[in-house]
mmCIF file of C-alpha atoms and ligand atoms in Angstrom:
data_model
loop_
_atom_site.group_PDB
_atom_site.id
_atom_site.type_symbol
_atom_site.label_atom_id
_atom_site.label_comp_id
_atom_site.label_asym_id
_atom_site.label_seq_id
_atom_site.Cartn_x
_atom_site.Cartn_y
_atom_site.Cartn_z
ATOM 1 C CA MET A 6 14.767 23.461 -16.199
ATOM 2 C CA THR A 7 10.623 23.348 -16.746
ATOM 3 C CA ASN A 8 8.888 23.023 -12.992
ATOM 4 C CA TYR A 9 5.109 22.094 -12.469
ATOM 5 C CA GLN A 10 4.401 25.889 -12.119
ATOM 6 C CA GLU A 11 5.260 25.807 -15.811
ATOM 7 C CA LEU A 12 3.212 22.969 -16.823
ATOM 8 C CA GLY A 13 0.367 24.112 -15.616
ATOM 9 C CA VAL A 14 0.241 22.163 -12.835
ATOM 10 C CA GLN A 15 -0.588 22.538 -8.830
ATOM 11 C CA PRO A 16 1.634 21.150 -6.381
ATOM 12 C CA VAL A 17 -0.542 19.706 -3.572
ATOM 13 C CA ILE A 18 -0.568 20.191 0.190
ATOM 14 C CA ASN A 19 -1.409 16.004 0.722
ATOM 15 C CA ALA A 20 -3.982 16.105 4.088
ATOM 16 C CA TYR A 21 -5.317 12.824 1.962
ATOM 17 C CA ALA A 22 -3.024 10.085 2.306
ATOM 18 C CA THR A 23 -0.827 7.643 0.700
ATOM 19 C CA VAL A 24 -2.967 7.887 -2.514
ATOM 20 C CA THR A 25 -0.797 7.063 -6.170
ATOM 21 C CA LYS A 26 -3.616 9.595 -7.370
ATOM 22 C CA PHE A 27 -1.252 12.933 -5.346
ATOM 23 C CA GLY A 28 1.630 11.435 -6.327
ATOM 24 C CA GLY A 29 2.610 8.715 -3.515
ATOM 25 C CA SER A 30 3.735 10.184 -0.799
ATOM 26 C CA LEU A 31 6.933 12.063 -0.980
ATOM 27 C CA MET A 32 10.984 10.662 -1.026
ATOM 28 C CA PRO A 33 13.055 12.189 2.154
ATOM 29 C CA GLU A 34 16.646 13.771 1.809
ATOM 30 C CA GLU A 35 18.164 10.298 2.007
ATOM 31 C CA VAL A 36 15.885 8.578 -0.763
ATOM 32 C CA VAL A 37 17.079 11.232 -2.958
ATOM 33 C CA SER A 38 20.219 11.165 -2.864
ATOM 34 C CA ALA A 39 20.845 7.117 -2.413
ATOM 35 C CA MET A 40 18.821 7.779 -6.039
ATOM 36 C CA ASN A 41 20.720 10.314 -7.098
ATOM 37 C CA ALA A 42 24.452 8.437 -6.507
ATOM 38 C CA ALA A 43 23.247 5.543 -8.506
ATOM 39 C CA ALA A 44 21.833 7.360 -11.404
ATOM 40 C CA GLY A 45 25.954 8.347 -11.924
ATOM 41 C CA ALA A 46 27.881 4.775 -12.640
ATOM 42 C CA PHE A 47 26.304 1.815 -14.799
ATOM 43 C CA VAL A 48 25.287 -1.446 -13.133
ATOM 44 C CA ASP A 49 24.790 -4.604 -12.615
ATOM 45 C CA LEU A 50 21.564 -4.879 -12.635
ATOM 46 C CA ALA A 51 20.940 -8.115 -11.811
ATOM 47 C CA GLN A 52 23.158 -8.529 -9.212
ATOM 48 C CA LEU A 53 22.232 -5.005 -7.955
ATOM 49 C CA GLN A 54 17.870 -6.555 -7.635
ATOM 50 C CA ALA A 55 19.952 -9.942 -5.939
ATOM 51 C CA ARG A 56 21.599 -7.696 -3.911
ATOM 52 C CA VAL A 57 19.331 -4.819 -2.906
ATOM 53 C CA GLY A 58 16.601 -7.691 -2.039
ATOM 54 C CA GLU A 59 19.416 -9.874 0.784
ATOM 55 C CA ARG A 60 20.063 -6.247 2.217
ATOM 56 C CA ILE A 61 16.518 -5.637 2.974
ATOM 57 C CA ALA A 62 15.612 -9.119 3.870
ATOM 58 C CA GLN A 63 18.285 -9.455 6.860
ATOM 59 C CA LEU A 64 16.473 -5.764 7.463
ATOM 60 C CA THR A 65 13.169 -6.260 7.670
ATOM 61 C CA GLY A 66 13.534 -9.700 8.767
ATOM 62 C CA ASN A 67 12.435 -12.544 6.276
ATOM 63 C CA GLU A 68 14.226 -15.210 4.281
ATOM 64 C CA ALA A 69 14.058 -12.917 1.103
ATOM 65 C CA ALA A 70 12.801 -9.388 -0.306
ATOM 66 C CA TYR A 71 12.359 -8.195 -4.248
ATOM 67 C CA VAL A 72 11.556 -5.265 -5.424
ATOM 68 C CA THR A 73 8.373 -5.041 -7.958
ATOM 69 C CA SER A 74 7.486 -1.961 -9.318
ATOM 70 C CA GLY A 75 5.085 -1.208 -7.501
ATOM 71 C CA ALA A 76 2.724 -3.318 -4.868
ATOM 72 C CA ALA A 77 0.775 -4.104 -7.583
ATOM 73 C CA ALA A 78 3.130 -4.940 -9.667
ATOM 74 C CA GLY A 79 3.596 -7.331 -6.224
ATOM 75 C CA ILE A 80 0.189 -8.962 -6.782
ATOM 76 C CA MET A 81 1.354 -9.739 -10.866
ATOM 77 C CA LEU A 82 4.477 -11.351 -9.447
ATOM 78 C CA ALA A 83 3.963 -13.580 -6.252
ATOM 79 C CA SER A 84 0.693 -14.607 -8.181
ATOM 80 C CA ALA A 85 3.180 -16.301 -10.760
ATOM 81 C CA ALA A 86 5.336 -17.500 -7.890
ATOM 82 C CA SER A 87 2.295 -19.368 -6.639
ATOM 83 C CA VAL A 88 1.669 -20.997 -9.760
ATOM 84 C CA LEU A 89 5.392 -22.061 -10.497
ATOM 85 C CA TYR A 90 5.759 -23.384 -6.400
ATOM 86 C CA HIS A 91 3.009 -25.494 -7.759
ATOM 87 C CA HIS A 92 4.219 -25.807 -11.821
ATOM 88 C CA PRO A 93 8.367 -24.751 -11.744
ATOM 89 C CA GLY A 94 8.244 -25.045 -15.375
ATOM 90 C CA ALA A 95 4.926 -22.915 -16.752
ATOM 91 C CA ALA A 96 6.703 -20.034 -16.885
ATOM 92 C CA ARG A 97 6.893 -19.614 -20.265
ATOM 93 C CA ASP A 98 3.242 -20.029 -20.241
ATOM 94 C CA PHE A 99 1.720 -17.216 -18.422
ATOM 95 C CA PRO A 100 -1.362 -16.243 -19.092
ATOM 96 C CA ASN A 101 -2.550 -19.158 -20.345
ATOM 97 C CA LEU A 102 -3.042 -21.472 -16.982
ATOM 98 C CA ALA A 103 -6.037 -23.005 -18.396
ATOM 99 C CA ASP A 104 -4.666 -26.954 -17.374
ATOM 100 C CA LEU A 105 -2.234 -25.782 -14.259
ATOM 101 C CA LYS A 106 -3.178 -24.646 -10.713
ATOM 102 C CA HIS A 107 -4.695 -21.279 -11.561
ATOM 103 C CA GLU A 108 -7.994 -20.559 -9.379
ATOM 104 C CA ALA A 109 -7.086 -17.655 -6.555
ATOM 105 C CA ILE A 110 -8.935 -18.054 -2.935
ATOM 106 C CA ILE A 111 -10.216 -14.225 -2.029
ATOM 107 C CA MET A 112 -13.029 -13.860 0.338
ATOM 108 C CA ARG A 113 -15.859 -12.683 -1.245
ATOM 109 C CA THR A 114 -15.894 -9.212 0.970
ATOM 110 C CA GLN A 115 -11.454 -8.510 0.858
ATOM 111 C CA ARG A 116 -12.879 -8.473 -3.433
ATOM 112 C CA ASN A 117 -10.075 -4.865 -3.763
ATOM 113 C CA PRO A 118 -9.313 -2.814 -7.078
ATOM 114 C CA TYR A 119 -5.858 -4.452 -6.873
ATOM 115 C CA ASP A 120 -6.352 -7.268 -6.827
ATOM 116 C CA PHE A 121 -7.543 -7.739 -11.279
ATOM 117 C CA ALA A 122 -3.035 -7.686 -11.345
ATOM 118 C CA ALA A 123 -3.900 -11.496 -10.388
ATOM 119 C CA GLN A 124 -6.132 -11.810 -13.402
ATOM 120 C CA GLN A 125 -4.041 -10.120 -15.697
ATOM 121 C CA VAL A 126 -1.102 -12.992 -15.093
ATOM 122 C CA GLY A 127 -3.979 -15.805 -15.555
ATOM 123 C CA LEU A 128 -5.010 -16.601 -12.518
ATOM 124 C CA LYS A 129 -9.325 -16.903 -12.592
ATOM 125 C CA LEU A 130 -10.339 -15.467 -8.008
ATOM 126 C CA VAL A 131 -12.875 -17.694 -6.686
ATOM 127 C CA GLU A 132 -14.529 -15.873 -3.970
ATOM 128 C CA ILE A 133 -15.101 -17.212 -1.086
ATOM 129 C CA ASP A 134 -18.182 -16.568 1.910
ATOM 130 C CA PRO A 135 -15.481 -15.909 4.514
ATOM 131 C CA GLU A 136 -16.315 -18.753 6.396
ATOM 132 C CA PRO A 137 -14.228 -22.034 7.568
ATOM 133 C CA SER A 138 -15.451 -24.799 5.613
ATOM 134 C CA ALA A 139 -16.304 -22.076 2.513
ATOM 135 C CA LEU A 140 -12.268 -21.606 2.583
ATOM 136 C CA SER A 141 -11.872 -26.054 2.886
ATOM 137 C CA GLU A 142 -14.715 -27.065 -0.020
ATOM 138 C CA ALA A 143 -12.662 -23.497 -2.029
ATOM 139 C CA ILE A 144 -9.923 -25.457 -1.842
ATOM 140 C CA ASN A 145 -9.226 -28.494 -5.099
ATOM 141 C CA ASP A 146 -6.768 -29.490 -7.658
ATOM 142 C CA LYS A 147 -6.838 -26.589 -9.307
ATOM 143 C CA THR A 148 -6.299 -24.337 -6.293
ATOM 144 C CA ALA A 149 -2.553 -22.041 -6.695
ATOM 145 C CA CYS A 150 -2.690 -20.384 -3.896
ATOM 146 C CA ILE A 151 -5.475 -17.754 -1.252
ATOM 147 C CA PHE A 152 -5.441 -14.069 -1.207
ATOM 148 C CA TRP A 153 -5.686 -11.961 1.498
ATOM 149 C CA PHE A 154 -5.707 -8.565 1.915
ATOM 150 C CA PRO A 155 -5.695 -7.281 5.619
ATOM 151 C CA CYS A 156 -7.359 -3.956 7.973
ATOM 152 C CA ARG A 157 -10.179 -1.643 5.929
ATOM 153 C CA LEU A 158 -10.286 -3.816 3.266
ATOM 154 C CA ALA A 159 -10.725 -6.524 5.228
ATOM 155 C CA GLY A 160 -15.156 -7.428 6.969
ATOM 156 C CA GLU A 161 -16.072 -7.100 9.703
ATOM 157 C CA GLY A 162 -16.415 -11.255 10.111
ATOM 158 C CA ASP A 163 -13.263 -12.491 7.829
ATOM 159 C CA LEU A 164 -11.841 -15.653 8.192
ATOM 160 C CA SER A 165 -8.029 -14.071 10.432
ATOM 161 C CA LEU A 166 -5.312 -14.507 8.275
ATOM 162 C CA ALA A 167 -5.018 -16.359 11.187
ATOM 163 C CA GLU A 168 -7.058 -19.266 10.141
ATOM 164 C CA VAL A 169 -6.830 -18.834 6.638
ATOM 165 C CA ILE A 170 -2.808 -20.134 6.892
ATOM 166 C CA GLU A 171 -3.696 -22.694 8.727
ATOM 167 C CA ILE A 172 -6.360 -24.824 6.466
ATOM 168 C CA ALA A 173 -4.397 -23.582 3.805
ATOM 169 C CA LYS A 174 -0.906 -25.512 5.572
ATOM 170 C CA ARG A 175 -2.779 -28.904 5.851
ATOM 171 C CA ARG A 176 -3.139 -28.792 1.837
ATOM 172 C CA ASP A 177 -0.226 -27.287 0.684
ATOM 173 C CA ILE A 178 -1.285 -23.461 -1.275
ATOM 174 C CA PRO A 179 0.530 -20.310 -0.867
ATOM 175 C CA VAL A 180 -0.872 -17.318 1.384
ATOM 176 C CA ILE A 181 -0.072 -13.846 -0.459
ATOM 177 C CA VAL A 182 -0.279 -10.954 2.093
ATOM 178 C CA ASP A 183 -1.716 -7.265 0.312
ATOM 179 C CA ALA A 184 -0.437 -5.274 2.985
ATOM 180 C CA ALA A 185 1.059 -2.714 0.076
ATOM 181 C CA ALA A 186 -0.071 0.013 2.865
ATOM 182 C CA GLN A 187 0.598 -1.713 6.342
ATOM 183 C CA LEU A 188 2.580 0.626 7.221
ATOM 184 C CA PRO A 189 2.891 1.964 10.544
ATOM 185 C CA PRO A 190 3.169 -0.323 11.877
ATOM 186 C CA VAL A 191 6.899 -1.262 10.795
ATOM 187 C CA GLU A 192 6.563 -4.659 12.370
ATOM 188 C CA ASN A 193 4.656 -5.621 10.218
ATOM 189 C CA LEU A 194 7.351 -6.325 7.881
ATOM 190 C CA SER A 195 7.544 -8.997 9.153
ATOM 191 C CA ARG A 196 4.437 -10.450 10.597
ATOM 192 C CA PHE A 197 2.278 -11.695 8.017
ATOM 193 C CA THR A 198 5.311 -13.683 6.325
ATOM 194 C CA GLU A 199 5.885 -14.969 10.501
ATOM 195 C CA MET A 200 2.685 -15.887 10.825
ATOM 196 C CA GLY A 201 3.047 -18.332 7.206
ATOM 197 C CA ALA A 202 2.360 -16.009 4.453
ATOM 198 C CA ALA A 203 4.000 -17.416 1.790
ATOM 199 C CA LEU A 204 4.975 -13.031 0.758
ATOM 200 C CA ALA A 205 3.736 -10.336 1.521
ATOM 201 C CA LEU A 206 3.594 -6.731 -0.937
ATOM 202 C CA PHE A 207 4.017 -4.165 0.009
ATOM 203 C CA SER A 208 4.292 -0.425 -1.325
ATOM 204 C CA GLY A 209 7.218 1.777 -1.565
ATOM 205 C CA GLY A 210 5.321 4.686 -2.515
ATOM 206 C CA LYS A 211 4.073 4.924 0.159
ATOM 207 C CA ASP A 212 4.481 5.302 3.705
ATOM 208 C CA LEU A 213 7.883 3.548 2.969
ATOM 209 C CA ARG A 214 9.054 7.075 1.301
ATOM 210 C CA GLY A 215 10.435 5.298 -1.521
ATOM 211 C CA PRO A 216 10.179 6.280 -5.065
ATOM 212 C CA GLN A 217 6.367 5.767 -6.346
ATOM 213 C CA PRO A 218 7.037 3.246 -8.810
ATOM 214 C CA THR A 219 8.008 1.024 -6.090
ATOM 215 C CA GLY A 220 6.935 -2.573 -4.166
ATOM 216 C CA MET A 221 8.562 -4.895 -1.867
ATOM 217 C CA MET A 222 8.012 -9.019 -1.650
ATOM 218 C CA LEU A 223 8.854 -9.734 0.817
ATOM 219 C CA GLY A 224 8.964 -13.582 2.642
ATOM 220 C CA ARG A 225 9.551 -17.311 0.631
ATOM 221 C CA ARG A 226 13.688 -17.348 -1.020
ATOM 222 C CA ASP A 227 11.906 -19.956 -3.285
ATOM 223 C CA PHE A 228 9.186 -18.350 -4.354
ATOM 224 C CA ILE A 229 10.990 -15.356 -5.325
ATOM 225 C CA GLU A 230 13.962 -17.029 -6.973
ATOM 226 C CA SER A 231 10.797 -18.428 -8.868
ATOM 227 C CA ILE A 232 10.408 -15.330 -10.155
ATOM 228 C CA ARG A 233 13.883 -13.403 -10.979
ATOM 229 C CA PRO A 234 14.418 -16.539 -14.474
ATOM 230 C CA LEU A 235 11.156 -14.117 -15.333
ATOM 231 C CA SER A 236 11.879 -10.318 -14.162
ATOM 232 C CA ASN A 237 13.972 -7.695 -15.482
ATOM 233 C CA PRO A 238 16.536 -7.421 -16.517
ATOM 234 C CA ASN A 239 15.289 -10.436 -17.485
ATOM 235 C CA HIS A 240 12.528 -11.690 -20.784
ATOM 236 C CA GLY A 241 8.791 -12.800 -19.470
ATOM 237 C CA LEU A 242 5.729 -11.863 -17.581
ATOM 238 C CA GLY A 243 7.544 -9.439 -15.163
ATOM 239 C CA ARG A 244 10.191 -7.957 -18.213
ATOM 240 C CA PRO A 245 7.551 -5.266 -17.917
ATOM 241 C CA LEU A 246 7.140 -4.170 -14.289
ATOM 242 C CA LYS A 247 10.515 -2.682 -15.100
ATOM 243 C CA VAL A 248 12.406 -1.067 -12.008
ATOM 244 C CA GLY A 249 15.737 1.131 -12.228
ATOM 245 C CA LYS A 250 19.059 0.783 -10.549
ATOM 246 C CA GLU A 251 17.684 4.416 -8.825
ATOM 247 C CA GLU A 252 14.841 3.196 -7.805
ATOM 248 C CA LEU A 253 16.633 -0.026 -6.058
ATOM 249 C CA MET A 254 19.010 2.383 -4.657
ATOM 250 C CA GLY A 255 16.343 4.134 -3.209
ATOM 251 C CA LEU A 256 14.586 2.006 -2.001
ATOM 252 C CA LEU A 257 17.012 0.316 0.016
ATOM 253 C CA ALA A 258 17.823 3.742 1.637
ATOM 254 C CA ALA A 259 13.567 4.388 2.055
ATOM 255 C CA VAL A 260 13.528 1.024 4.312
ATOM 256 C CA GLU A 261 17.308 1.750 6.212
ATOM 257 C CA ARG A 262 15.688 5.011 7.193
ATOM 258 C CA TYR A 263 12.434 3.617 7.828
ATOM 259 C CA LEU A 264 13.447 1.234 10.578
ATOM 260 C CA LEU A 265 15.712 4.466 12.046
ATOM 261 C CA ILE A 266 12.173 7.069 12.315
ATOM 262 C CA ASP A 267 10.802 8.286 15.550
ATOM 263 C CA HIS A 268 7.005 6.610 14.989
ATOM 264 C CA GLU A 269 6.047 7.288 17.727
ATOM 265 C CA ALA A 270 7.231 11.143 17.381
ATOM 266 C CA ARG A 271 5.142 10.340 15.041
ATOM 267 C CA ALA A 272 2.169 9.220 16.255
ATOM 268 C CA GLN A 273 2.454 12.353 18.043
ATOM 269 C CA TYR A 274 2.300 14.693 15.908
ATOM 270 C CA CYS A 275 -0.720 13.213 14.295
ATOM 271 C CA GLU A 276 -2.252 13.727 17.365
ATOM 272 C CA ASP A 277 -1.697 16.919 17.731
ATOM 273 C CA CYS A 278 -2.693 18.406 14.024
ATOM 274 C CA VAL A 279 -5.668 16.457 14.966
ATOM 275 C CA THR A 280 -6.583 18.534 18.102
ATOM 276 C CA LEU A 281 -5.004 22.023 16.595
ATOM 277 C CA TRP A 282 -8.144 21.047 12.779
ATOM 278 C CA GLY A 283 -10.206 19.958 16.699
ATOM 279 C CA ALA A 284 -9.572 23.090 17.533
ATOM 280 C CA ALA A 285 -9.811 25.514 14.659
ATOM 281 C CA ILE A 286 -13.354 23.933 13.569
ATOM 282 C CA ASN A 287 -15.245 23.230 16.027
ATOM 283 C CA ALA A 288 -16.097 26.609 16.580
ATOM 284 C CA LEU A 289 -17.173 27.981 13.797
ATOM 285 C CA ASP A 290 -20.977 26.900 13.208
ATOM 286 C CA GLY A 291 -21.774 24.076 10.352
ATOM 287 C CA VAL A 292 -18.882 21.957 11.449
ATOM 288 C CA GLN A 293 -17.280 19.365 13.945
ATOM 289 C CA ALA A 294 -14.522 17.582 14.178
ATOM 290 C CA ALA A 295 -13.496 14.642 16.189
ATOM 291 C CA ARG A 296 -10.396 12.324 16.846
ATOM 292 C CA ASP A 297 -10.240 8.798 14.459
ATOM 293 C CA PHE A 298 -8.341 6.387 14.326
ATOM 294 C CA PRO A 299 -7.030 4.141 13.576
ATOM 295 C CA ASN A 300 -7.048 6.453 9.744
ATOM 296 C CA GLU A 301 -7.208 5.548 6.079
ATOM 297 C CA ALA A 302 -5.822 2.384 5.529
ATOM 298 C CA GLY A 303 -5.998 1.110 9.076
ATOM 299 C CA GLN A 304 -2.985 2.206 10.163
ATOM 300 C CA PRO A 305 -2.165 2.698 13.601
ATOM 301 C CA LEU A 306 -2.124 7.113 13.599
ATOM 302 C CA ALA A 307 -4.874 9.351 14.619
ATOM 303 C CA TRP A 308 -6.743 11.374 11.266
ATOM 304 C CA CYS A 309 -9.881 13.848 11.445
ATOM 305 C CA ARG A 310 -13.133 13.468 11.061
ATOM 306 C CA VAL A 311 -15.454 16.606 10.061
ATOM 307 C CA THR A 312 -18.743 16.276 10.103
ATOM 308 C CA VAL A 313 -20.493 18.645 7.761
ATOM 309 C CA ASP A 314 -24.242 20.412 8.300
ATOM 310 C CA GLY A 315 -24.965 19.521 4.309
ATOM 311 C CA GLU A 316 -28.354 22.851 5.732
ATOM 312 C CA LEU A 317 -26.274 24.634 7.337
ATOM 313 C CA MET A 318 -23.269 25.253 5.608
ATOM 314 C CA GLY A 319 -24.714 25.157 1.994
ATOM 315 C CA ALA A 320 -22.819 22.770 0.868
ATOM 316 C CA THR A 321 -21.673 18.926 1.081
ATOM 317 C CA ALA A 322 -18.739 16.746 2.574
ATOM 318 C CA ASP A 323 -17.796 16.659 -1.549
ATOM 319 C CA ASP A 324 -18.300 20.086 -2.278
ATOM 320 C CA LEU A 325 -15.910 21.160 0.302
ATOM 321 C CA VAL A 326 -13.203 18.859 -0.951
ATOM 322 C CA ALA A 327 -13.748 20.178 -4.218
ATOM 323 C CA ALA A 328 -13.114 23.132 -1.960
ATOM 324 C CA PHE A 329 -9.988 22.258 -0.698
ATOM 325 C CA LEU A 330 -8.399 21.994 -3.804
ATOM 326 C CA ALA A 331 -9.803 24.822 -5.319
ATOM 327 C CA HIS A 332 -8.524 26.552 -2.466
ATOM 328 C CA ASP A 333 -4.243 27.966 -3.153
ATOM 329 C CA PRO A 334 -2.259 26.654 -2.115
ATOM 330 C CA ALA A 335 -3.812 23.573 -3.219
ATOM 331 C CA ILE A 336 -4.955 20.790 -0.227
ATOM 332 C CA ALA A 337 -6.272 17.138 -0.853
ATOM 333 C CA VAL A 338 -8.748 15.640 1.595
ATOM 334 C CA SER A 339 -8.984 12.508 2.472
ATOM 335 C CA PRO A 340 -13.488 12.009 0.695
ATOM 336 C CA GLY A 341 -15.910 9.797 2.029
ATOM 337 C CA ASP A 342 -19.251 10.597 1.790
ATOM 338 C CA GLU A 343 -22.445 13.171 1.427
ATOM 339 C CA ARG A 344 -21.797 14.553 5.268
ATOM 340 C CA HIS A 345 -17.901 13.951 6.334
ATOM 341 C CA PHE A 346 -14.673 13.948 4.858
ATOM 342 C CA HIS A 347 -11.405 13.264 6.624
ATOM 343 C CA LEU A 348 -8.165 15.096 7.361
ATOM 344 C CA ASN A 349 -4.746 12.729 7.708
ATOM 345 C CA PRO A 350 -1.374 14.529 8.801
ATOM 346 C CA MET A 351 0.073 11.170 8.172
ATOM 347 C CA THR A 352 1.485 12.401 4.277
ATOM 348 C CA LEU A 353 2.079 16.199 5.728
ATOM 349 C CA ASN A 354 5.311 17.998 5.793
ATOM 350 C CA PRO A 355 5.902 20.134 9.115
ATOM 351 C CA GLY A 356 4.210 23.445 9.504
ATOM 352 C CA GLU A 357 2.045 22.564 6.767
ATOM 353 C CA GLU A 358 -0.874 22.000 9.560
ATOM 354 C CA PHE A 359 -0.809 25.638 10.090
ATOM 355 C CA ILE A 360 -1.433 25.606 6.423
ATOM 356 C CA VAL A 361 -4.723 23.353 6.287
ATOM 357 C CA ARG A 362 -6.291 24.794 9.430
ATOM 358 C CA ASP A 363 -6.351 28.411 7.768
ATOM 359 C CA ALA A 364 -7.618 26.698 4.669
ATOM 360 C CA CYS A 365 -10.477 25.049 6.958
ATOM 361 C CA LEU A 366 -10.905 28.913 8.584
ATOM 362 C CA GLN A 367 -11.475 30.236 5.759
ATOM 363 C CA ILE A 368 -13.327 27.315 3.333
ATOM 364 C CA LEU A 369 -14.816 26.086 6.142
ATOM 365 C CA GLN A 370 -17.046 30.085 7.105
ATOM 366 C CA LYS A 371 -20.172 28.892 6.491
HETATM 367 C C1 PLP B 401 -1.457 0.999 -2.637
HETATM 368 C C2 PLP B 401 -2.287 -0.651 -3.130
HETATM 369 C C3 PLP B 401 -2.301 -1.536 -4.044
HETATM 370 C C4 PLP B 401 -0.815 -0.385 -5.084
HETATM 371 O O1 PLP B 401 0.357 -0.570 -4.070
HETATM 372 P P1 PLP B 401 1.358 0.499 -5.740
HETATM 373 O O2 PLP B 401 2.317 0.433 -4.832
HETATM 374 O O3 PLP B 401 0.893 1.274 -5.934
HETATM 375 O O4 PLP B 401 1.140 -0.658 -6.534
HETATM 376 C C5 PLP B 401 -2.925 -2.724 -3.739
HETATM 377 N N1 PLP B 401 -3.297 -3.048 -2.264
HETATM 378 C C6 PLP B 401 -3.589 -1.866 -1.290
HETATM 379 C C7 PLP B 401 -4.340 -2.470 -0.214
HETATM 380 C C8 PLP B 401 -3.395 -0.774 -1.450
HETATM 381 O O5 PLP B 401 -3.937 -0.222 -0.915
#
């Protein structure tokens, strides 16, 4: 069996985040075994998708759930569901929606690289200023849905989700929350839908540590049922967004595991890493480490912010980020600006924090 090294591809220690470009997250043993078991038998895929959905809905405290091929695929399917909510017979019209309700309202401050997925379905993004009056005025007879992106993506002064839902509800417009990276805290699995979002979208391959190409759509049963006929294994808009039996069972195992792990111990591990790295880095000249909170996507875990004195170091923060990646073993750290980068413990295997510390001592010696 050919491995990464034989292909000339170096494994990377991930002190960056659950970023897709370095593989999202690592699947724990429970997930790998579930996928292995699933790989050994044929099954009725539609039935399996339905049963896994019921089980995930139950576990997460939602009315319904659907496994998607990632949160970005979830944006596509949720966009489709919002159109089908207003036009139940429109399954074959995607992406030509000009005569239908096809506008998705989004706050200017929340535009992001993932919202393109809504446009692929045929929705037109309508940008508004983050003001209640702007939202009320933007809703018209072409409005299909409103998107809301939480935390780091949501800029200061944005309308809160509660405010958005309040306005949307009066006009019967579904609100879709892209919560791809909003785990932990585990409570978020039900928080957004309990608040009244029609659907909340999560990545399976980020902190859940399910298969990298999975995600979940959680929320209203009528919305989820509406996309089933046009999704894998059926034909239509959702067919190219296929998830297999292995991904379905792997993601279910990941959710089961996630509800059982000790989240406090995990938060403490992150604190301990930050303390360890801080002590090592702050003994050096030209760099300074400090605890930062919350982390990359606003998750409530500590991470370590490193400030670089470019003159003393003769290097920018970006040069150092590159040096970590060129190190043996390769370490991905989180880039910031010219003077800052972050070390993130959230994606480390226990023990790797010492490898990261030793790399800091080598690389950050000016
Ligand atoms: C990661 C991310 C996505 C994409 O999730 P995938 O599961 O990789 O498709 C979408 N939106 C946001 C805000 C994200 O952070």
